Short mmCIF file of C-alpha atoms and ligand atoms in Angstrom, two decimals:
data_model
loop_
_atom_site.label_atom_id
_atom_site.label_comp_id
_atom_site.label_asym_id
_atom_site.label_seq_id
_atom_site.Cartn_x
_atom_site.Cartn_y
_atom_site.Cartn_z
CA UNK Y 1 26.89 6.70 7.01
CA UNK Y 2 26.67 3.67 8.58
CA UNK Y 3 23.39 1.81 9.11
CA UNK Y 4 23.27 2.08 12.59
CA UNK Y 5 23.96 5.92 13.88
CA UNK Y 6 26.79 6.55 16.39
CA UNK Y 7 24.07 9.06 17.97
CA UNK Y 8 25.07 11.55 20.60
CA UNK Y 9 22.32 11.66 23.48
CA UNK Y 10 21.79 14.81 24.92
CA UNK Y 11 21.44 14.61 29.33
CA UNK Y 12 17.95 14.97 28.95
CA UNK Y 13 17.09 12.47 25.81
CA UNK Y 14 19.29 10.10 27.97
CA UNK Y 15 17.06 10.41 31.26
CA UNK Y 16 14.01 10.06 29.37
CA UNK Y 17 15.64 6.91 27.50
CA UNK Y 18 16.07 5.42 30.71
CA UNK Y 19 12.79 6.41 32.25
CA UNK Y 20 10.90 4.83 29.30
CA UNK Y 21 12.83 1.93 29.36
CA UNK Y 22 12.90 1.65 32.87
CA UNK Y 23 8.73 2.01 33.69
CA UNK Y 24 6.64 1.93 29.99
CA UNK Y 25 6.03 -1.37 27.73
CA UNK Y 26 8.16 -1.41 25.05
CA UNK Y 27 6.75 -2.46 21.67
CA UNK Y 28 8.51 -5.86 20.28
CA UNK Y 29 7.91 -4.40 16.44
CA UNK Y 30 7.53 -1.00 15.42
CA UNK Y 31 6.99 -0.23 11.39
CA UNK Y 32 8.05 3.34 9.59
CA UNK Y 33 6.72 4.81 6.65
CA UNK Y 34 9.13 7.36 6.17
CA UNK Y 35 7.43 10.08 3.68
CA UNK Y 36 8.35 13.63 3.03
CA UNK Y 37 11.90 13.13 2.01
CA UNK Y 38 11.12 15.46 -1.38
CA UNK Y 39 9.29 17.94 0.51
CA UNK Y 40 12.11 17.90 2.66
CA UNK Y 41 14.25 18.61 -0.07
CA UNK Y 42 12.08 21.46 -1.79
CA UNK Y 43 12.08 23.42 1.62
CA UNK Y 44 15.97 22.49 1.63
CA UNK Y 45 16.67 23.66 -2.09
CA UNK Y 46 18.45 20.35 -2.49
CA UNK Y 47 18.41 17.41 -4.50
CA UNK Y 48 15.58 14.98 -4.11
CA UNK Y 49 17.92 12.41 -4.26
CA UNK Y 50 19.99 14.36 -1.14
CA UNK Y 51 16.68 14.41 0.71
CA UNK Y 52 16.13 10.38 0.21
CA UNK Y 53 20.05 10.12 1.43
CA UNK Y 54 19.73 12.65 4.19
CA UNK Y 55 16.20 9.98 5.08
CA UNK Y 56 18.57 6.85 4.92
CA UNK Y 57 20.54 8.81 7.89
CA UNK Y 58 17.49 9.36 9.94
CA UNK Y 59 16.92 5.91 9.58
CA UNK Y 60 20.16 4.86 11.21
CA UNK Y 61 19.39 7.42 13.97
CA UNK Y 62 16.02 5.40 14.44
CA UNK Y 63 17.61 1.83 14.75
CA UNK Y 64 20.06 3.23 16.92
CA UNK Y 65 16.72 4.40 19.53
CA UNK Y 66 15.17 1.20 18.98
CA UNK Y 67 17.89 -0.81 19.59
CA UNK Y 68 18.93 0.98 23.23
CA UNK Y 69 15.59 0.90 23.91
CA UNK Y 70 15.61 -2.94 23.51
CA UNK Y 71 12.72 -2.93 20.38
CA UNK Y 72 13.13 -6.56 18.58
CA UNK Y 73 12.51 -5.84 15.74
CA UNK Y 74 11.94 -2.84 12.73
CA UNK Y 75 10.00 -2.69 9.59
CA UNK Y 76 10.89 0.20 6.75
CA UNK Y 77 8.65 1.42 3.72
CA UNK Y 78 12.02 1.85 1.55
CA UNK Y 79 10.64 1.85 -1.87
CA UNK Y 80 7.32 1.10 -2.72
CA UNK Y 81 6.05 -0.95 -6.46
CA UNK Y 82 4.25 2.36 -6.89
CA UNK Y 83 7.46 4.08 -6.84
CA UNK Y 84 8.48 2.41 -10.59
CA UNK Y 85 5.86 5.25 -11.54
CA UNK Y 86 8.32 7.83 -10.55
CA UNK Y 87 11.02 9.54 -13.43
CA UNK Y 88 13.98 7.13 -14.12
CA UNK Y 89 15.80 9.67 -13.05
CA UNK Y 90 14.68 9.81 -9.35
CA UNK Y 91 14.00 5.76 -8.92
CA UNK Y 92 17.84 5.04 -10.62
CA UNK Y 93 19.08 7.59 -7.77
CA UNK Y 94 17.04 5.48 -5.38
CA UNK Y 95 18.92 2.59 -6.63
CA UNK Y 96 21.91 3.99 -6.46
CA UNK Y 97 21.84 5.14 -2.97
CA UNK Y 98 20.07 1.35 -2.20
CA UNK Y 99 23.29 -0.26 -3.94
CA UNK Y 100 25.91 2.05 -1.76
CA UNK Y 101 24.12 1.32 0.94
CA UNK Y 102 23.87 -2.27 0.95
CA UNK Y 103 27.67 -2.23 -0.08
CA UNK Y 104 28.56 -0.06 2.86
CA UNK Y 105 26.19 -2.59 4.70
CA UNK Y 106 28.24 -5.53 3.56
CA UNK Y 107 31.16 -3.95 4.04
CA UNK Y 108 30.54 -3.21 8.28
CA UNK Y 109 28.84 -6.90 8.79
CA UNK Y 110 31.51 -7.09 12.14
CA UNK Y 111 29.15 -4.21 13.56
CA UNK Y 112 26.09 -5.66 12.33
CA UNK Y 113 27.05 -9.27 14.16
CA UNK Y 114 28.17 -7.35 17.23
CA UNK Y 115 24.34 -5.69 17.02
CA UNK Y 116 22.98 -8.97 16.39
CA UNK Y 117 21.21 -7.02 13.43
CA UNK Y 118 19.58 -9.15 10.60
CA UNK Y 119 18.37 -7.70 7.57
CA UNK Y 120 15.44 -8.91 5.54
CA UNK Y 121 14.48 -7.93 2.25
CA UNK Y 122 10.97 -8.03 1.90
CA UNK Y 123 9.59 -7.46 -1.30
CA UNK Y 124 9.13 -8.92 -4.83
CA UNK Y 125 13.20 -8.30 -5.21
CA UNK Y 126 12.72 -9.91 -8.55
CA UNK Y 127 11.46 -6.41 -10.02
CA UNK Y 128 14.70 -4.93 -9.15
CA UNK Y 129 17.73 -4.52 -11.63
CA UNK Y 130 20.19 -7.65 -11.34
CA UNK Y 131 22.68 -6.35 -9.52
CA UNK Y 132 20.84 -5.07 -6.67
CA UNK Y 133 19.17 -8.69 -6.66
CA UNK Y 134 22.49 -9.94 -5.73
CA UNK Y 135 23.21 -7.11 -2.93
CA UNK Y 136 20.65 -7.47 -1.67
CA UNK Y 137 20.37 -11.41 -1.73
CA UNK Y 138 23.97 -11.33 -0.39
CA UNK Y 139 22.96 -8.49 2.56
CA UNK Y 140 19.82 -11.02 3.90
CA UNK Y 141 22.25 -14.29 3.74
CA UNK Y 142 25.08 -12.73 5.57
CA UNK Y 143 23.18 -12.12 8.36
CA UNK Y 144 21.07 -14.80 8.21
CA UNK Y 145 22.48 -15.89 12.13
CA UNK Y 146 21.73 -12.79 13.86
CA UNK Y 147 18.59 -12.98 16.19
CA UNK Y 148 18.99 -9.77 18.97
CA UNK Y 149 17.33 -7.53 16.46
CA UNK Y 150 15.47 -7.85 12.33
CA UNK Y 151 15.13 -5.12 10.34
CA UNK Y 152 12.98 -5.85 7.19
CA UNK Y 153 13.11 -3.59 4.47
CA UNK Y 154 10.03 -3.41 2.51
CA UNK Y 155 11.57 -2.40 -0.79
CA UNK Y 156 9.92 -3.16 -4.29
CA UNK Y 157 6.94 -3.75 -2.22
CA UNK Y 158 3.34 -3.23 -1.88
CA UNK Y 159 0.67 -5.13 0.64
CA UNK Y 160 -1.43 -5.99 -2.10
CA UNK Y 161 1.08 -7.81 -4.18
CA UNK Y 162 2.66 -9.64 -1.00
CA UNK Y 163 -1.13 -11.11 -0.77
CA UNK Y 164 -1.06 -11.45 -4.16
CA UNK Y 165 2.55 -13.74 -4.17
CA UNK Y 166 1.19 -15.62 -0.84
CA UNK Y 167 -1.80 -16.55 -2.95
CA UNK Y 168 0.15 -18.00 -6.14
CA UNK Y 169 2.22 -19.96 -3.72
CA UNK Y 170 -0.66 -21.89 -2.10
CA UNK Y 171 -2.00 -22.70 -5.52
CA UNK Y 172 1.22 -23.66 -6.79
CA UNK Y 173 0.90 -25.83 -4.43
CA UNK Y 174 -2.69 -27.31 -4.45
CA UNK Y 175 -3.24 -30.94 -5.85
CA UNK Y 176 -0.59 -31.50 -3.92
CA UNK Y 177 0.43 -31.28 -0.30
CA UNK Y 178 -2.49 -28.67 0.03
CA UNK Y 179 -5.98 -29.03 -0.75
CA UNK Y 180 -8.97 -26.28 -1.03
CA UNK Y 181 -9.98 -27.27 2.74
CA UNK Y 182 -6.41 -26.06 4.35
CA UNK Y 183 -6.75 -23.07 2.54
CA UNK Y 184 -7.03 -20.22 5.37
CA UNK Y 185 -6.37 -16.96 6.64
CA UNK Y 186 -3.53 -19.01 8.73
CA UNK Y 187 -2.63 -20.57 5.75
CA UNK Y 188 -1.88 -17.26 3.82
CA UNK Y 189 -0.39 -15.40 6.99
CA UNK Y 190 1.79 -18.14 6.70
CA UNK Y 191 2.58 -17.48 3.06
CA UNK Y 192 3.60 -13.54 3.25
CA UNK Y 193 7.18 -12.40 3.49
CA UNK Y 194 6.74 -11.59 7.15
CA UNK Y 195 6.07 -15.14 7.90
CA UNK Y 196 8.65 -15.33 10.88
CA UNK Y 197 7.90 -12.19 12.51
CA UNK Y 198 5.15 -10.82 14.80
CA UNK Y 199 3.02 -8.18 13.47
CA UNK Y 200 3.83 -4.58 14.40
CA UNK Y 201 2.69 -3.18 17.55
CA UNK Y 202 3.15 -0.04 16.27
CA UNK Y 203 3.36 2.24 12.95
CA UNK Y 204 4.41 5.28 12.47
CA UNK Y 205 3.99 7.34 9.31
CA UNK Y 206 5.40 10.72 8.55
CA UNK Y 207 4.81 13.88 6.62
CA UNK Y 208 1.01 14.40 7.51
CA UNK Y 209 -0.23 11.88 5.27
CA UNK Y 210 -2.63 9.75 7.16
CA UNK Y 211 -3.06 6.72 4.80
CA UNK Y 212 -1.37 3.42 4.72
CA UNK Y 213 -0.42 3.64 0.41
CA UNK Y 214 -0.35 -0.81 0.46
CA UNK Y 215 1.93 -0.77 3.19
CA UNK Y 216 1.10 -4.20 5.64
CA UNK Y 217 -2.46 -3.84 5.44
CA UNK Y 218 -2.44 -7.77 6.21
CA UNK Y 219 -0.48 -7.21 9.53
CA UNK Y 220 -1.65 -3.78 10.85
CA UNK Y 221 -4.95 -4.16 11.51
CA UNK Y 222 -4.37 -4.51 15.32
CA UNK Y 223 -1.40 -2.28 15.19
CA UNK Y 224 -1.53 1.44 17.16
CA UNK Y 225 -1.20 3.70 14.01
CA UNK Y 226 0.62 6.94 14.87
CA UNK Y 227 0.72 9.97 12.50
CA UNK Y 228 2.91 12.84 12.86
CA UNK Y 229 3.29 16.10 10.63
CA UNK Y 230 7.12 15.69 10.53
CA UNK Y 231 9.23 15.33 7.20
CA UNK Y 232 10.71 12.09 7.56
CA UNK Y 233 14.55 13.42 6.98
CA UNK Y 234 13.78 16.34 10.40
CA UNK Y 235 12.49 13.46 12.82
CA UNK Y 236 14.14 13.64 16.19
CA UNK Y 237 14.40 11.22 19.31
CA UNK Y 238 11.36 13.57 20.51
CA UNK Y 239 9.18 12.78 17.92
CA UNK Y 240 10.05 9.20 18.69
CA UNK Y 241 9.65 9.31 21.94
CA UNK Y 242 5.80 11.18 21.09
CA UNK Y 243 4.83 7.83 19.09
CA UNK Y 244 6.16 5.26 21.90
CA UNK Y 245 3.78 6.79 24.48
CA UNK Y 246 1.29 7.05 21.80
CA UNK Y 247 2.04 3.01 21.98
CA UNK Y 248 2.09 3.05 25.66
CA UNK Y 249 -1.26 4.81 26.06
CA UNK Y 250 -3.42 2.71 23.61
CA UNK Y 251 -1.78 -0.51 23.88
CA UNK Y 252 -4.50 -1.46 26.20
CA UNK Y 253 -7.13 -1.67 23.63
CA UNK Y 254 -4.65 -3.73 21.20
CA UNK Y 255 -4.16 -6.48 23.75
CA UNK Y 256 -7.94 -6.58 23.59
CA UNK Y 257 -7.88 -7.01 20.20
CA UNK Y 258 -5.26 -9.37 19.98
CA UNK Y 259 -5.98 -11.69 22.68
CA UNK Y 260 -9.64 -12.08 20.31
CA UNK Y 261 -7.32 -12.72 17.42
CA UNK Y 262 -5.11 -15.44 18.95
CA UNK Y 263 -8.46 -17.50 20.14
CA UNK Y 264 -9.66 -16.70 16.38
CA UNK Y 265 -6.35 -17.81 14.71
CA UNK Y 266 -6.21 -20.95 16.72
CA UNK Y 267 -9.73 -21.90 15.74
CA UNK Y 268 -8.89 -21.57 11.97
CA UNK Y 269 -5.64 -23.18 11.87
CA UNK Y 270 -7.93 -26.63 13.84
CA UNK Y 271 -10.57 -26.09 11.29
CA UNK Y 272 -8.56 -25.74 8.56
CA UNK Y 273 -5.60 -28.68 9.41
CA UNK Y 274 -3.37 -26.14 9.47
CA UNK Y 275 -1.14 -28.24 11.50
CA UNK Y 276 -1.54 -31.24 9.27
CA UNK Y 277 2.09 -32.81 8.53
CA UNK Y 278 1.04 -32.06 4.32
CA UNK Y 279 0.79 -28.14 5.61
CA UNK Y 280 3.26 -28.38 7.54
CA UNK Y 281 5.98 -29.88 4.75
CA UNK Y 282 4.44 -27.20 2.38
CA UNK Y 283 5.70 -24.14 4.60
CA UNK Y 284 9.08 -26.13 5.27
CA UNK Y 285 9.72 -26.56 1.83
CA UNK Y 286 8.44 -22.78 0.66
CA UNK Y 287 11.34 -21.49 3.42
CA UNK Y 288 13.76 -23.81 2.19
CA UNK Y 289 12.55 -22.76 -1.93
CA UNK Y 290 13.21 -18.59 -0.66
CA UNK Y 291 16.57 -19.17 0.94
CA UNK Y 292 17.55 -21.37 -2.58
CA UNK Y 293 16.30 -18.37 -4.58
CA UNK Y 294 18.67 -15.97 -2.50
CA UNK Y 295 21.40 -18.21 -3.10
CA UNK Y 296 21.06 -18.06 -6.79
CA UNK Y 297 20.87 -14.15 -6.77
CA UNK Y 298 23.54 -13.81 -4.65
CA UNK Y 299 25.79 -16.06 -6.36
CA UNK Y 300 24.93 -14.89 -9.65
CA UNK Y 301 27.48 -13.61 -12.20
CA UNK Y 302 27.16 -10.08 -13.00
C1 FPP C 1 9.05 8.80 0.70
O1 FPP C 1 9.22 10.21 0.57
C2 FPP C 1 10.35 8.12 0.68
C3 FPP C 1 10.77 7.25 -0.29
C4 FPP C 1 9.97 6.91 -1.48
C5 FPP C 1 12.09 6.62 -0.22
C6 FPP C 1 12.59 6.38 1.17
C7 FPP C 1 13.96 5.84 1.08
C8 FPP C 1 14.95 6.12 1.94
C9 FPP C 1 14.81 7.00 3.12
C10 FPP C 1 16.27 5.52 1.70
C11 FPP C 1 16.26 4.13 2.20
C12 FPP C 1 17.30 3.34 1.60
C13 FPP C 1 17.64 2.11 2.02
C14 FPP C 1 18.71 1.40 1.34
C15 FPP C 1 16.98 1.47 3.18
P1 FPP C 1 8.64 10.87 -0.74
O2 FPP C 1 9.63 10.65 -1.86
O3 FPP C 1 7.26 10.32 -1.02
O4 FPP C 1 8.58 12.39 -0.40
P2 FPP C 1 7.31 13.37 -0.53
O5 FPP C 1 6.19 12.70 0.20
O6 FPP C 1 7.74 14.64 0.09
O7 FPP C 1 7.03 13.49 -2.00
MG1 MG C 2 5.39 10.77 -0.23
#
């Protein structure tokens, strides 16, 4: 299964593809929590490990939607911190379906560059067995030069340790090229794994649960939140579809919201010297420390 589906559009998925490309605003970054893969599998009578596998597949039908309908980029809740919790037999099956799946990943990189798709890890990847480190490491730098659509995969990840990771690297850094006084919310925005992209314009979270479980809480809180009672492995382009005019029909009030935010941001990052060359050097040389760290775990010997 490759990671982006060769899906089969029925006539009328196709019109409506066309109609909601054609007349609605399209979101630039829609995030998935994709919950209810065990469920899934109970109802199924199959593995739970067959249930997260059949999930990966819906995935690939879901970049395939956003990428004909021209969405920038997509963020997936692939495997939480929280999910170390789980029996060693279920989270070395997630592995295991993670490492064929970034293999198979590294192995169709010619349809990935033809896509344009880039794939970001984001996560504390450090917490993940060594060899997945460097699959994972190797996965983000090979496609490192594609720009027409990211997908970040939040795997080993939670919201509060991203803020918790941002926070260690400003202080690592303070006596230094930062001091107390450029310490802001622009500062740590700055700091989290998400750093180059926009926040999400949209989430949508399957299964009926209508919580967030440390999933962005940083970026979403001007993001249209969209629940539906779907298991994540039986969502369809029509369920899709349902959360992109959920998008469409509140956006209104987000622009709102955001268009407060941006004067608010701006203010901080003056007040703070956010733009100061010292805070500026900091963030060059943080980027420049990540992409180092990748290269070590990706050239690592196993
Ligand atoms: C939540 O359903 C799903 C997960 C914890 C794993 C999701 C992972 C995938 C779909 C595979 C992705 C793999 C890659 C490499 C991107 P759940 O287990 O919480 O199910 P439940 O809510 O029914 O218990
Ligand atoms: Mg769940």
């Amino acid at each position: 299964m490759s990671w982006v589906a060769d899906y089969e559009y029925t006539w009328l998925e196709r019109i409506f593809m066309r109609a909601l490309r054609t007349c609605g605003h399209i979101p630039k970054h829609v995030a998935f929590v994709m919950d209810g893969n065990r469920r899934f599998a109970r109802s199924q009578q199959i593995d739970k490990i067959e249930g997260h596998s059949r999930g990966f597949s819906k995935l690939a039908d879901c970049l395939r939607w956003c990428l004909d309908l021209g969405i920038r980029e997509v963020t997936t809740f692939a495997f939480s911190i929280e999910n170390f919790k789980r029996s060693s037999e279920e989270v070395e099956g997630l592995f295991n379906l993670a490492r064929d799946k970034f293999g198979k990943l590294l192995k169709e990189t010619d349809r990935l560059n033809q896509h344009g798709i880039r794939i970001r890890v984001i996560g504390n990847i450090e917490l993940l067995p060594l060899d997945l480190q460097k699959l994972v490491a190797t996965a983000m730098l090979t496609t490192e030069d594609n720009d027409k659509l990211f997908l970040n995969v939040a795997f080993s990840y939670t919201s509060r340790d991203e803020m918790t990771q941002a926070l260690e690297t400003v202080l690592q850094q303070s006596n230094n090229s930062i001091s107390g006084s450029n310490i802001s919310e622009r500062l740590l925005e700055e700091c989290m794994y998400t750093r180059h992209s926009p926040a999400p314009d949209l989430v949508f979270r399957t299964s009926g649960e209508t919580r967030l479980s440390d999933f962005m809480m940083w970026q979403l809180s001007g993001s249209v939140l969209y629940f539906s009672n779907v298991l994540w492995p039986q969502i369809t382009f029509w369920n899709f579809l349902a959360s992109i005019l959920a998008y469409q029909r509140d956006r209104y009030r987000l622009d709102k919201f955001r268009q407060a935010e941006h004067i608010r941001s701006a203010q901080l990052a003056w007040s703070s010297d956010f733009h100061s060359e010292g805070v500026q050097q900091f963030l060059h040389s943080m980027d420049e420390d990540r992409r180092k760290l990748l290269v070590r775990l990706a050239s690592s010997k196993m």
